[in-house]
JSON list of C-alpha atoms in Angstrom, two decimals:
[
{"chain": "A", "resi": 1, "resn": "ASP", "atom": "CA", "xyz": [4.87, 11.18, 7.42]},
{"chain": "A", "resi": 2, "resn": "ALA", "atom": "CA", "xyz": [2.38, 13.96, 8.03]},
{"chain": "A", "resi": 3, "resn": "LYS", "atom": "CA", "xyz": [-1.31, 13.11, 7.19]},
{"chain": "A", "resi": 4, "resn": "THR", "atom": "CA", "xyz": [-3.19, 14.97, 4.54]},
{"chain": "A", "resi": 5, "resn": "THR", "atom": "CA", "xyz": [-6.88, 15.85, 4.36]},
{"chain": "A", "resi": 6, "resn": "GLN", "atom": "CA", "xyz": [-8.70, 15.97, 1.05]},
{"chain": "A", "resi": 7, "resn": "PRO", "atom": "CA", "xyz": [-12.41, 16.28, 0.26]},
{"chain": "A", "resi": 8, "resn": "PRO", "atom": "CA", "xyz": [-13.83, 12.99, -0.91]},
{"chain": "A", "resi": 9, "resn": "SER", "atom": "CA", "xyz": [-14.90, 14.23, -4.30]},
{"chain": "A", "resi": 10, "resn": "MET", "atom": "CA", "xyz": [-15.42, 17.22, -6.62]},
{"chain": "A", "resi": 11, "resn": "ASP", "atom": "CA", "xyz": [-16.42, 17.83, -10.26]},
{"chain": "A", "resi": 12, "resn": "CYS", "atom": "CA", "xyz": [-15.70, 20.43, -12.83]},
{"chain": "A", "resi": 13, "resn": "ALA", "atom": "CA", "xyz": [-16.62, 21.12, -16.41]},
{"chain": "A", "resi": 14, "resn": "GLU", "atom": "CA", "xyz": [-14.54, 20.02, -19.34]},
{"chain": "A", "resi": 15, "resn": "GLY", "atom": "CA", "xyz": [-12.22, 22.79, -20.43]},
{"chain": "A", "resi": 16, "resn": "ARG", "atom": "CA", "xyz": [-12.36, 24.62, -17.11]},
{"chain": "A", "resi": 17, "resn": "ALA", "atom": "CA", "xyz": [-9.63, 24.64, -14.49]},
{"chain": "A", "resi": 18, "resn": "ALA", "atom": "CA", "xyz": [-9.86, 22.00, -11.78]},
{"chain": "A", "resi": 19, "resn": "ASN", "atom": "CA", "xyz": [-8.54, 23.15, -8.41]},
{"chain": "A", "resi": 20, "resn": "LEU", "atom": "CA", "xyz": [-7.95, 20.27, -6.02]},
{"chain": "A", "resi": 21, "resn": "PRO", "atom": "CA", "xyz": [-7.30, 21.26, -2.38]},
{"chain": "A", "resi": 22, "resn": "CYS", "atom": "CA", "xyz": [-5.20, 19.49, 0.20]},
{"chain": "A", "resi": 23, "resn": "ASN", "atom": "CA", "xyz": [-4.53, 20.21, 3.85]},
{"chain": "A", "resi": 24, "resn": "HIS", "atom": "CA", "xyz": [-1.35, 19.12, 5.51]},
{"chain": "A", "resi": 25, "resn": "SER", "atom": "CA", "xyz": [-1.24, 21.24, 8.69]},
{"chain": "A", "resi": 26, "resn": "THR", "atom": "CA", "xyz": [1.37, 19.06, 10.44]},
{"chain": "A", "resi": 27, "resn": "ILE", "atom": "CA", "xyz": [3.84, 18.98, 7.63]},
{"chain": "A", "resi": 28, "resn": "SER", "atom": "CA", "xyz": [7.47, 19.03, 8.71]},
{"chain": "A", "resi": 29, "resn": "GLY", "atom": "CA", "xyz": [10.14, 21.29, 7.24]},
{"chain": "A", "resi": 30, "resn": "ASN", "atom": "CA", "xyz": [11.80, 18.46, 5.33]},
{"chain": "A", "resi": 31, "resn": "GLU", "atom": "CA", "xyz": [8.60, 17.00, 3.90]},
{"chain": "A", "resi": 32, "resn": "TYR", "atom": "CA", "xyz": [7.62, 17.49, 0.30]},
{"chain": "A", "resi": 33, "resn": "VAL", "atom": "CA", "xyz": [4.12, 17.59, -1.11]},
{"chain": "A", "resi": 34, "resn": "TYR", "atom": "CA", "xyz": [3.52, 15.02, -3.84]},
{"chain": "A", "resi": 35, "resn": "TRP", "atom": "CA", "xyz": [0.50, 14.57, -6.07]},
{"chain": "A", "resi": 36, "resn": "TYR", "atom": "CA", "xyz": [-0.36, 11.29, -7.86]},
{"chain": "A", "resi": 37, "resn": "ARG", "atom": "CA", "xyz": [-3.48, 10.27, -9.73]},
{"chain": "A", "resi": 38, "resn": "GLN", "atom": "CA", "xyz": [-5.06, 6.97, -10.43]},
{"chain": "A", "resi": 39, "resn": "ILE", "atom": "CA", "xyz": [-7.31, 6.37, -13.37]},
{"chain": "A", "resi": 40, "resn": "HIS", "atom": "CA", "xyz": [-9.61, 3.45, -12.95]},
{"chain": "A", "resi": 41, "resn": "SER", "atom": "CA", "xyz": [-7.86, 0.08, -12.88]},
{"chain": "A", "resi": 42, "resn": "GLN", "atom": "CA", "xyz": [-4.41, 1.63, -13.59]},
{"chain": "A", "resi": 43, "resn": "GLY", "atom": "CA", "xyz": [-1.34, 2.19, -11.38]},
{"chain": "A", "resi": 44, "resn": "PRO", "atom": "CA", "xyz": [-0.87, 5.61, -9.74]},
{"chain": "A", "resi": 45, "resn": "GLN", "atom": "CA", "xyz": [0.63, 8.20, -12.05]},
{"chain": "A", "resi": 46, "resn": "TYR", "atom": "CA", "xyz": [3.13, 10.80, -10.68]},
{"chain": "A", "resi": 47, "resn": "ILE", "atom": "CA", "xyz": [1.93, 14.37, -11.46]},
{"chain": "A", "resi": 48, "resn": "ILE", "atom": "CA", "xyz": [4.08, 16.92, -9.59]},
{"chain": "A", "resi": 49, "resn": "HIS", "atom": "CA", "xyz": [5.83, 17.66, -6.27]},
{"chain": "A", "resi": 50, "resn": "GLY", "atom": "CA", "xyz": [7.11, 20.67, -4.39]},
{"chain": "A", "resi": 51, "resn": "LEU", "atom": "CA", "xyz": [8.65, 21.78, -1.14]},
{"chain": "A", "resi": 52, "resn": "LYS", "atom": "CA", "xyz": [7.70, 25.44, -0.67]},
{"chain": "A", "resi": 53, "resn": "ASN", "atom": "CA", "xyz": [7.74, 27.12, -4.06]},
{"chain": "A", "resi": 54, "resn": "ASN", "atom": "CA", "xyz": [4.99, 26.84, -6.55]},
{"chain": "A", "resi": 55, "resn": "GLU", "atom": "CA", "xyz": [5.77, 24.36, -9.30]},
{"chain": "A", "resi": 56, "resn": "THR", "atom": "CA", "xyz": [4.48, 23.86, -12.82]},
{"chain": "A", "resi": 57, "resn": "ASN", "atom": "CA", "xyz": [4.98, 21.17, -15.35]},
{"chain": "A", "resi": 58, "resn": "GLU", "atom": "CA", "xyz": [3.23, 19.95, -18.48]},
{"chain": "A", "resi": 59, "resn": "MET", "atom": "CA", "xyz": [0.51, 18.27, -16.44]},
{"chain": "A", "resi": 60, "resn": "ALA", "atom": "CA", "xyz": [-0.36, 20.68, -13.70]},
{"chain": "A", "resi": 61, "resn": "SER", "atom": "CA", "xyz": [0.56, 23.47, -11.30]},
{"chain": "A", "resi": 62, "resn": "LEU", "atom": "CA", "xyz": [1.13, 23.10, -7.57]},
{"chain": "A", "resi": 63, "resn": "ILE", "atom": "CA", "xyz": [0.48, 26.02, -5.32]},
{"chain": "A", "resi": 64, "resn": "ILE", "atom": "CA", "xyz": [1.74, 25.69, -1.78]},
{"chain": "A", "resi": 65, "resn": "THR", "atom": "CA", "xyz": [0.67, 28.27, 0.83]},
{"chain": "A", "resi": 66, "resn": "GLU", "atom": "CA", "xyz": [3.41, 30.28, 2.49]},
{"chain": "A", "resi": 67, "resn": "ASP", "atom": "CA", "xyz": [2.92, 28.41, 5.80]},
{"chain": "A", "resi": 68, "resn": "ARG", "atom": "CA", "xyz": [2.96, 25.15, 3.86]},
{"chain": "A", "resi": 69, "resn": "LYS", "atom": "CA", "xyz": [-0.09, 23.92, 5.67]},
{"chain": "A", "resi": 70, "resn": "SER", "atom": "CA", "xyz": [-2.13, 23.50, 2.51]},
{"chain": "A", "resi": 71, "resn": "SER", "atom": "CA", "xyz": [-1.71, 23.19, -1.17]},
{"chain": "A", "resi": 72, "resn": "THR", "atom": "CA", "xyz": [-3.75, 23.20, -4.39]},
{"chain": "A", "resi": 73, "resn": "LEU", "atom": "CA", "xyz": [-3.20, 21.11, -7.47]},
{"chain": "A", "resi": 74, "resn": "ILE", "atom": "CA", "xyz": [-4.43, 22.96, -10.58]},
{"chain": "A", "resi": 75, "resn": "LEU", "atom": "CA", "xyz": [-5.31, 21.22, -13.86]},
{"chain": "A", "resi": 76, "resn": "PRO", "atom": "CA", "xyz": [-5.58, 24.27, -16.08]},
{"chain": "A", "resi": 77, "resn": "HIS", "atom": "CA", "xyz": [-7.96, 22.83, -18.76]},
{"chain": "A", "resi": 78, "resn": "ALA", "atom": "CA", "xyz": [-9.51, 19.68, -17.47]},
{"chain": "A", "resi": 79, "resn": "THR", "atom": "CA", "xyz": [-10.51, 16.97, -19.99]},
{"chain": "A", "resi": 80, "resn": "LEU", "atom": "CA", "xyz": [-12.66, 13.87, -19.60]},
{"chain": "A", "resi": 81, "resn": "ARG", "atom": "CA", "xyz": [-9.40, 11.87, -19.37]},
{"chain": "A", "resi": 82, "resn": "ASP", "atom": "CA", "xyz": [-8.53, 13.72, -16.17]},
{"chain": "A", "resi": 83, "resn": "THR", "atom": "CA", "xyz": [-11.36, 11.92, -14.31]},
{"chain": "A", "resi": 84, "resn": "ALA", "atom": "CA", "xyz": [-9.47, 10.01, -11.63]},
{"chain": "A", "resi": 85, "resn": "VAL", "atom": "CA", "xyz": [-8.66, 9.74, -7.99]},
{"chain": "A", "resi": 86, "resn": "TYR", "atom": "CA", "xyz": [-6.05, 12.26, -6.99]},
{"chain": "A", "resi": 87, "resn": "TYR", "atom": "CA", "xyz": [-3.80, 11.67, -4.02]},
{"chain": "A", "resi": 88, "resn": "CYS", "atom": "CA", "xyz": [-2.00, 14.35, -2.03]},
{"chain": "A", "resi": 89, "resn": "ILE", "atom": "CA", "xyz": [0.88, 12.93, -0.09]},
{"chain": "A", "resi": 90, "resn": "VAL", "atom": "CA", "xyz": [3.56, 14.45, 2.13]},
{"chain": "A", "resi": 91, "resn": "ARG", "atom": "CA", "xyz": [6.88, 12.65, 2.14]},
{"chain": "A", "resi": 92, "resn": "VAL", "atom": "CA", "xyz": [10.37, 12.93, 3.38]},
{"chain": "A", "resi": 93, "resn": "ARG", "atom": "CA", "xyz": [12.78, 12.43, 0.50]},
{"chain": "A", "resi": 94, "resn": "THR", "atom": "CA", "xyz": [15.80, 11.30, 2.55]},
{"chain": "A", "resi": 95, "resn": "GLY", "atom": "CA", "xyz": [16.38, 8.33, 4.79]},
{"chain": "A", "resi": 96, "resn": "ALA", "atom": "CA", "xyz": [14.65, 5.03, 5.06]},
{"chain": "A", "resi": 97, "resn": "ASN", "atom": "CA", "xyz": [11.13, 6.29, 5.71]},
{"chain": "A", "resi": 98, "resn": "SER", "atom": "CA", "xyz": [10.73, 7.94, 2.29]},
{"chain": "A", "resi": 99, "resn": "LYS", "atom": "CA", "xyz": [7.95, 5.60, 1.14]},
{"chain": "A", "resi": 100, "resn": "LEU", "atom": "CA", "xyz": [4.65, 6.97, -0.06]},
{"chain": "A", "resi": 101, "resn": "THR", "atom": "CA", "xyz": [1.64, 6.62, 2.32]},
{"chain": "A", "resi": 102, "resn": "PHE", "atom": "CA", "xyz": [-1.64, 7.03, 0.47]},
{"chain": "A", "resi": 103, "resn": "GLY", "atom": "CA", "xyz": [-4.92, 8.19, 1.93]},
{"chain": "A", "resi": 104, "resn": "LYS", "atom": "CA", "xyz": [-8.26, 7.85, 0.13]},
{"chain": "A", "resi": 105, "resn": "GLY", "atom": "CA", "xyz": [-7.64, 10.72, -2.25]},
{"chain": "A", "resi": 106, "resn": "ILE", "atom": "CA", "xyz": [-10.14, 12.97, -3.96]},
{"chain": "A", "resi": 107, "resn": "THR", "atom": "CA", "xyz": [-12.29, 11.66, -6.80]},
{"chain": "A", "resi": 108, "resn": "LEU", "atom": "CA", "xyz": [-12.38, 14.19, -9.60]},
{"chain": "A", "resi": 109, "resn": "SER", "atom": "CA", "xyz": [-15.22, 13.88, -12.09]},
{"chain": "A", "resi": 110, "resn": "VAL", "atom": "CA", "xyz": [-14.93, 15.94, -15.26]},
{"chain": "A", "resi": 111, "resn": "ARG", "atom": "CA", "xyz": [-18.25, 16.44, -16.92]},
{"chain": "A", "resi": 112, "resn": "PRO", "atom": "CA", "xyz": [-18.79, 17.20, -20.61]},
{"chain": "B", "resi": 1, "resn": "ASP", "atom": "CA", "xyz": [13.12, 4.72, -20.96]},
{"chain": "B", "resi": 2, "resn": "THR", "atom": "CA", "xyz": [10.66, 2.00, -20.29]},
{"chain": "B", "resi": 3, "resn": "GLY", "atom": "CA", "xyz": [8.46, 2.20, -17.26]},
{"chain": "B", "resi": 4, "resn": "VAL", "atom": "CA", "xyz": [7.89, -0.19, -14.42]},
{"chain": "B", "resi": 5, "resn": "SER", "atom": "CA", "xyz": [6.71, -3.52, -15.84]},
{"chain": "B", "resi": 6, "resn": "GLN", "atom": "CA", "xyz": [4.56, -6.06, -14.02]},
{"chain": "B", "resi": 7, "resn": "ASN", "atom": "CA", "xyz": [3.59, -9.62, -15.00]},
{"chain": "B", "resi": 8, "resn": "PRO", "atom": "CA", "xyz": [1.10, -11.15, -15.15]},
{"chain": "B", "resi": 9, "resn": "ARG", "atom": "CA", "xyz": [-1.37, -8.34, -15.36]},
{"chain": "B", "resi": 10, "resn": "HIS", "atom": "CA", "xyz": [-4.23, -10.57, -14.30]},
{"chain": "B", "resi": 11, "resn": "LYS", "atom": "CA", "xyz": [-4.30, -13.80, -12.40]},
{"chain": "B", "resi": 12, "resn": "ILE", "atom": "CA", "xyz": [-7.23, -15.94, -11.30]},
{"chain": "B", "resi": 13, "resn": "THR", "atom": "CA", "xyz": [-6.38, -18.72, -8.89]},
{"chain": "B", "resi": 14, "resn": "LYS", "atom": "CA", "xyz": [-8.16, -21.16, -6.64]},
{"chain": "B", "resi": 15, "resn": "ARG", "atom": "CA", "xyz": [-8.00, -20.79, -2.94]},
{"chain": "B", "resi": 16, "resn": "GLY", "atom": "CA", "xyz": [-4.97, -22.51, -1.52]},
{"chain": "B", "resi": 17, "resn": "GLN", "atom": "CA", "xyz": [-2.85, -22.21, -4.64]},
{"chain": "B", "resi": 18, "resn": "ASN", "atom": "CA", "xyz": [0.44, -20.31, -4.75]},
{"chain": "B", "resi": 19, "resn": "VAL", "atom": "CA", "xyz": [0.90, -17.36, -7.07]},
{"chain": "B", "resi": 20, "resn": "THR", "atom": "CA", "xyz": [4.01, -15.28, -8.07]},
{"chain": "B", "resi": 21, "resn": "PHE", "atom": "CA", "xyz": [4.09, -11.80, -9.48]},
{"chain": "B", "resi": 22, "resn": "ARG", "atom": "CA", "xyz": [7.19, -10.31, -11.15]},
{"chain": "B", "resi": 23, "resn": "CYS", "atom": "CA", "xyz": [8.21, -6.71, -11.29]},
{"chain": "B", "resi": 24, "resn": "ASP", "atom": "CA", "xyz": [10.87, -5.18, -13.54]},
{"chain": "B", "resi": 25, "resn": "PRO", "atom": "CA", "xyz": [11.73, -1.70, -12.26]},
{"chain": "B", "resi": 26, "resn": "ILE", "atom": "CA", "xyz": [12.88, 1.23, -14.38]},
{"chain": "B", "resi": 27, "resn": "SER", "atom": "CA", "xyz": [16.49, 0.61, -15.39]},
{"chain": "B", "resi": 28, "resn": "GLU", "atom": "CA", "xyz": [19.07, 1.68, -12.77]},
{"chain": "B", "resi": 29, "resn": "HIS", "atom": "CA", "xyz": [16.42, 2.32, -10.12]},
{"chain": "B", "resi": 30, "resn": "ASN", "atom": "CA", "xyz": [17.85, 0.95, -6.96]},
{"chain": "B", "resi": 31, "resn": "ARG", "atom": "CA", "xyz": [14.69, 1.10, -4.82]},
{"chain": "B", "resi": 32, "resn": "LEU", "atom": "CA", "xyz": [11.75, -1.13, -5.44]},
{"chain": "B", "resi": 33, "resn": "TYR", "atom": "CA", "xyz": [8.45, -1.06, -3.62]},
{"chain": "B", "resi": 34, "resn": "TRP", "atom": "CA", "xyz": [5.46, -3.38, -3.43]},
{"chain": "B", "resi": 35, "resn": "TYR", "atom": "CA", "xyz": [1.95, -2.12, -2.54]},
{"chain": "B", "resi": 36, "resn": "ARG", "atom": "CA", "xyz": [-1.47, -3.76, -2.37]},
{"chain": "B", "resi": 37, "resn": "GLN", "atom": "CA", "xyz": [-4.73, -2.04, -3.26]},
{"chain": "B", "resi": 38, "resn": "THR", "atom": "CA", "xyz": [-8.30, -3.30, -2.70]},
{"chain": "B", "resi": 39, "resn": "LEU", "atom": "CA", "xyz": [-11.39, -1.73, -4.19]},
{"chain": "B", "resi": 40, "resn": "GLY", "atom": "CA", "xyz": [-12.21, 1.72, -2.97]},
{"chain": "B", "resi": 41, "resn": "GLN", "atom": "CA", "xyz": [-8.96, 2.07, -0.97]},
{"chain": "B", "resi": 42, "resn": "GLY", "atom": "CA", "xyz": [-5.68, 3.78, -1.68]},
{"chain": "B", "resi": 43, "resn": "PRO", "atom": "CA", "xyz": [-2.59, 1.64, -2.20]},
{"chain": "B", "resi": 44, "resn": "GLU", "atom": "CA", "xyz": [-1.16, 0.16, 0.98]},
{"chain": "B", "resi": 45, "resn": "PHE", "atom": "CA", "xyz": [2.61, -0.32, 1.47]},
{"chain": "B", "resi": 46, "resn": "LEU", "atom": "CA", "xyz": [3.84, -3.84, 1.79]},
{"chain": "B", "resi": 47, "resn": "THR", "atom": "CA", "xyz": [7.66, -3.83, 1.48]},
{"chain": "B", "resi": 48, "resn": "TYR", "atom": "CA", "xyz": [10.64, -2.18, -0.14]},
{"chain": "B", "resi": 49, "resn": "PHE", "atom": "CA", "xyz": [14.17, -3.09, -1.32]},
{"chain": "B", "resi": 50, "resn": "GLN", "atom": "CA", "xyz": [17.26, -1.00, -1.63]},
{"chain": "B", "resi": 51, "resn": "ASN", "atom": "CA", "xyz": [19.17, -2.98, -4.23]},
{"chain": "B", "resi": 52, "resn": "GLU", "atom": "CA", "xyz": [18.86, -6.64, -3.10]},
{"chain": "B", "resi": 53, "resn": "ALA", "atom": "CA", "xyz": [18.28, -5.78, 0.60]},
{"chain": "B", "resi": 54, "resn": "GLN", "atom": "CA", "xyz": [14.68, -5.88, 1.90]},
{"chain": "B", "resi": 55, "resn": "LEU", "atom": "CA", "xyz": [14.75, -2.91, 4.29]},
{"chain": "B", "resi": 56, "resn": "GLU", "atom": "CA", "xyz": [11.17, -2.64, 5.52]},
{"chain": "B", "resi": 57, "resn": "LYS", "atom": "CA", "xyz": [8.13, -4.95, 5.72]},
{"chain": "B", "resi": 58, "resn": "SER", "atom": "CA", "xyz": [4.62, -3.93, 6.65]},
{"chain": "B", "resi": 59, "resn": "ARG", "atom": "CA", "xyz": [2.63, -5.86, 9.19]},
{"chain": "B", "resi": 60, "resn": "LEU", "atom": "CA", "xyz": [0.27, -6.51, 6.26]},
{"chain": "B", "resi": 61, "resn": "LEU", "atom": "CA", "xyz": [2.92, -8.84, 4.85]},
{"chain": "B", "resi": 62, "resn": "SER", "atom": "CA", "xyz": [1.91, -12.02, 6.58]},
{"chain": "B", "resi": 63, "resn": "ASP", "atom": "CA", "xyz": [4.11, -15.10, 6.60]},
{"chain": "B", "resi": 64, "resn": "ARG", "atom": "CA", "xyz": [2.30, -16.34, 3.52]},
{"chain": "B", "resi": 65, "resn": "PHE", "atom": "CA", "xyz": [3.84, -13.49, 1.53]},
{"chain": "B", "resi": 66, "resn": "SER", "atom": "CA", "xyz": [7.46, -13.38, 0.47]},
{"chain": "B", "resi": 67, "resn": "ALA", "atom": "CA", "xyz": [9.26, -10.88, -1.72]},
{"chain": "B", "resi": 68, "resn": "GLU", "atom": "CA", "xyz": [12.71, -11.19, -3.19]},
{"chain": "B", "resi": 69, "resn": "ARG", "atom": "CA", "xyz": [15.03, -9.14, -5.34]},
{"chain": "B", "resi": 70, "resn": "PRO", "atom": "CA", "xyz": [17.95, -11.47, -5.70]},
{"chain": "B", "resi": 71, "resn": "LYS", "atom": "CA", "xyz": [20.20, -9.50, -8.00]},
{"chain": "B", "resi": 72, "resn": "GLY", "atom": "CA", "xyz": [18.96, -5.98, -7.19]},
{"chain": "B", "resi": 73, "resn": "SER", "atom": "CA", "xyz": [17.09, -5.75, -10.45]},
{"chain": "B", "resi": 74, "resn": "PHE", "atom": "CA", "xyz": [13.72, -7.52, -10.91]},
{"chain": "B", "resi": 75, "resn": "SER", "atom": "CA", "xyz": [11.59, -8.59, -7.97]},
{"chain": "B", "resi": 76, "resn": "THR", "atom": "CA", "xyz": [9.11, -11.31, -7.26]},
{"chain": "B", "resi": 77, "resn": "LEU", "atom": "CA", "xyz": [6.19, -11.30, -4.82]},
{"chain": "B", "resi": 78, "resn": "GLU", "atom": "CA", "xyz": [4.93, -14.80, -3.95]},
{"chain": "B", "resi": 79, "resn": "ILE", "atom": "CA", "xyz": [1.76, -15.53, -2.08]},
{"chain": "B", "resi": 80, "resn": "GLN", "atom": "CA", "xyz": [1.38, -19.02, -0.65]},
{"chain": "B", "resi": 81, "resn": "ARG", "atom": "CA", "xyz": [-1.85, -20.78, 0.17]},
{"chain": "B", "resi": 82, "resn": "THR", "atom": "CA", "xyz": [-3.91, -17.97, -1.27]},
{"chain": "B", "resi": 83, "resn": "GLU", "atom": "CA", "xyz": [-7.06, -16.86, 0.49]},
{"chain": "B", "resi": 84, "resn": "GLN", "atom": "CA", "xyz": [-10.01, -14.92, -0.89]},
{"chain": "B", "resi": 85, "resn": "GLY", "atom": "CA", "xyz": [-8.97, -11.91, 1.15]},
{"chain": "B", "resi": 86, "resn": "ASP", "atom": "CA", "xyz": [-5.80, -11.82, -0.92]},
{"chain": "B", "resi": 87, "resn": "SER", "atom": "CA", "xyz": [-7.87, -10.66, -3.96]},
{"chain": "B", "resi": 88, "resn": "ALA", "atom": "CA", "xyz": [-6.49, -7.23, -4.79]},
{"chain": "B", "resi": 89, "resn": "MET", "atom": "CA", "xyz": [-4.23, -5.29, -7.23]},
{"chain": "B", "resi": 90, "resn": "TYR", "atom": "CA", "xyz": [-0.60, -5.69, -6.43]},
{"chain": "B", "resi": 91, "resn": "LEU", "atom": "CA", "xyz": [1.45, -2.68, -7.41]},
{"chain": "B", "resi": 92, "resn": "CYS", "atom": "CA", "xyz": [5.15, -2.40, -7.90]},
{"chain": "B", "resi": 93, "resn": "ALA", "atom": "CA", "xyz": [7.03, 0.94, -7.91]},
{"chain": "B", "resi": 94, "resn": "SER", "atom": "CA", "xyz": [10.67, 1.98, -8.25]},
{"chain": "B", "resi": 95, "resn": "SER", "atom": "CA", "xyz": [12.87, 5.03, -7.64]},
{"chain": "B", "resi": 96, "resn": "PHE", "atom": "CA", "xyz": [16.51, 6.07, -7.69]},
{"chain": "B", "resi": 97, "resn": "ASN", "atom": "CA", "xyz": [17.91, 6.74, -4.23]},
{"chain": "B", "resi": 98, "resn": "PHE", "atom": "CA", "xyz": [21.46, 8.08, -4.04]},
{"chain": "B", "resi": 99, "resn": "ASP", "atom": "CA", "xyz": [23.29, 9.08, -0.91]},
{"chain": "B", "resi": 100, "resn": "GLY", "atom": "CA", "xyz": [20.06, 9.11, 1.10]},
{"chain": "B", "resi": 101, "resn": "SER", "atom": "CA", "xyz": [18.22, 11.53, -1.22]},
{"chain": "B", "resi": 102, "resn": "GLY", "atom": "CA", "xyz": [14.99, 9.93, -2.36]},
{"chain": "B", "resi": 103, "resn": "ASN", "atom": "CA", "xyz": [13.67, 10.56, -5.83]},
{"chain": "B", "resi": 104, "resn": "THR", "atom": "CA", "xyz": [10.28, 10.33, -7.43]},
{"chain": "B", "resi": 105, "resn": "ILE", "atom": "CA", "xyz": [8.61, 6.96, -7.20]},
{"chain": "B", "resi": 106, "resn": "TYR", "atom": "CA", "xyz": [7.07, 5.56, -10.39]},
{"chain": "B", "resi": 107, "resn": "PHE", "atom": "CA", "xyz": [4.45, 2.87, -10.45]},
{"chain": "B", "resi": 108, "resn": "GLY", "atom": "CA", "xyz": [3.70, -0.04, -12.78]},
{"chain": "B", "resi": 109, "resn": "GLU", "atom": "CA", "xyz": [0.21, -0.82, -14.02]},
{"chain": "B", "resi": 110, "resn": "GLY", "atom": "CA", "xyz": [-0.35, -3.42, -11.37]},
{"chain": "B", "resi": 111, "resn": "SER", "atom": "CA", "xyz": [-1.16, -7.13, -11.22]},
{"chain": "B", "resi": 112, "resn": "TRP", "atom": "CA", "xyz": [-4.73, -8.05, -10.45]},
{"chain": "B", "resi": 113, "resn": "LEU", "atom": "CA", "xyz": [-5.26, -11.15, -8.35]},
{"chain": "B", "resi": 114, "resn": "THR", "atom": "CA", "xyz": [-8.63, -12.88, -7.96]},
{"chain": "B", "resi": 115, "resn": "VAL", "atom": "CA", "xyz": [-8.83, -15.81, -5.66]},
{"chain": "B", "resi": 116, "resn": "VAL", "atom": "CA", "xyz": [-11.90, -18.03, -6.22]}
]
C-alpha cells in the first residue's frame, strides 16, 4: 500500500471546521483513501472513504484532489468529542493485500 | 447489527502465564483481522482470516502467538509464556469480502493486556 504523510498534530476551536490534510503522492489507481479515528483507549472508528470523487456522510466530508495525490478530511463543526488521533490510510480493496496499514496519524485537539 | 465484540476488555497477567483473547466479528463478516497497538503508536497488523483460513501472518506474530478461527465465526488469539513486551492493546476487526472486493473494516474496542 502507498504511504501517507500527515502532520503530527493540529488544533481547532469548538464549532469551527477542522480540515485535516493528508498526502499520498504515490497512490495507485486502484487504491482508496480511508479515514479512521481513534479516541483515547478505544478501537479505531471508521469515518469515510473515497476513490476520486468527493464524499460526504453524517460524520465528515472527504475532498480528494484531482491528481489524487492528497486529500482533506473535513469535520464541519468540530466538538470536544472529536478530539482524537485521525489516520489517513490508502488501501486496495481487492485481493489478499487489502488490510489496513496505519501510520502515526494526526492528533486533533478541539479547544473550547 | 452489533459491532465487533472483544473479551476480556482488560487482562493483567504475570510474566510467563498464557492468555487468550476472544473476538466475535460482525455477523456474516467473513474476514477477521488481529492488530496490536502499543502506547503512542498506530495499530500494527498481526494476522487475518478469510473464513476459517489464516491467510497472512505478520513477522510480529512470534511462535508464542497463535490465532484460530475454527468455524469461520469467532476467533481466539492466544499468547503463551507472556513477556512484559507483550503489554499492549489487542484489536480485532472484521469485514465482508465477496468475490475479491474488500469492504470497510470495522474494529472492536480492543483488549488491554498488562504483563507484570
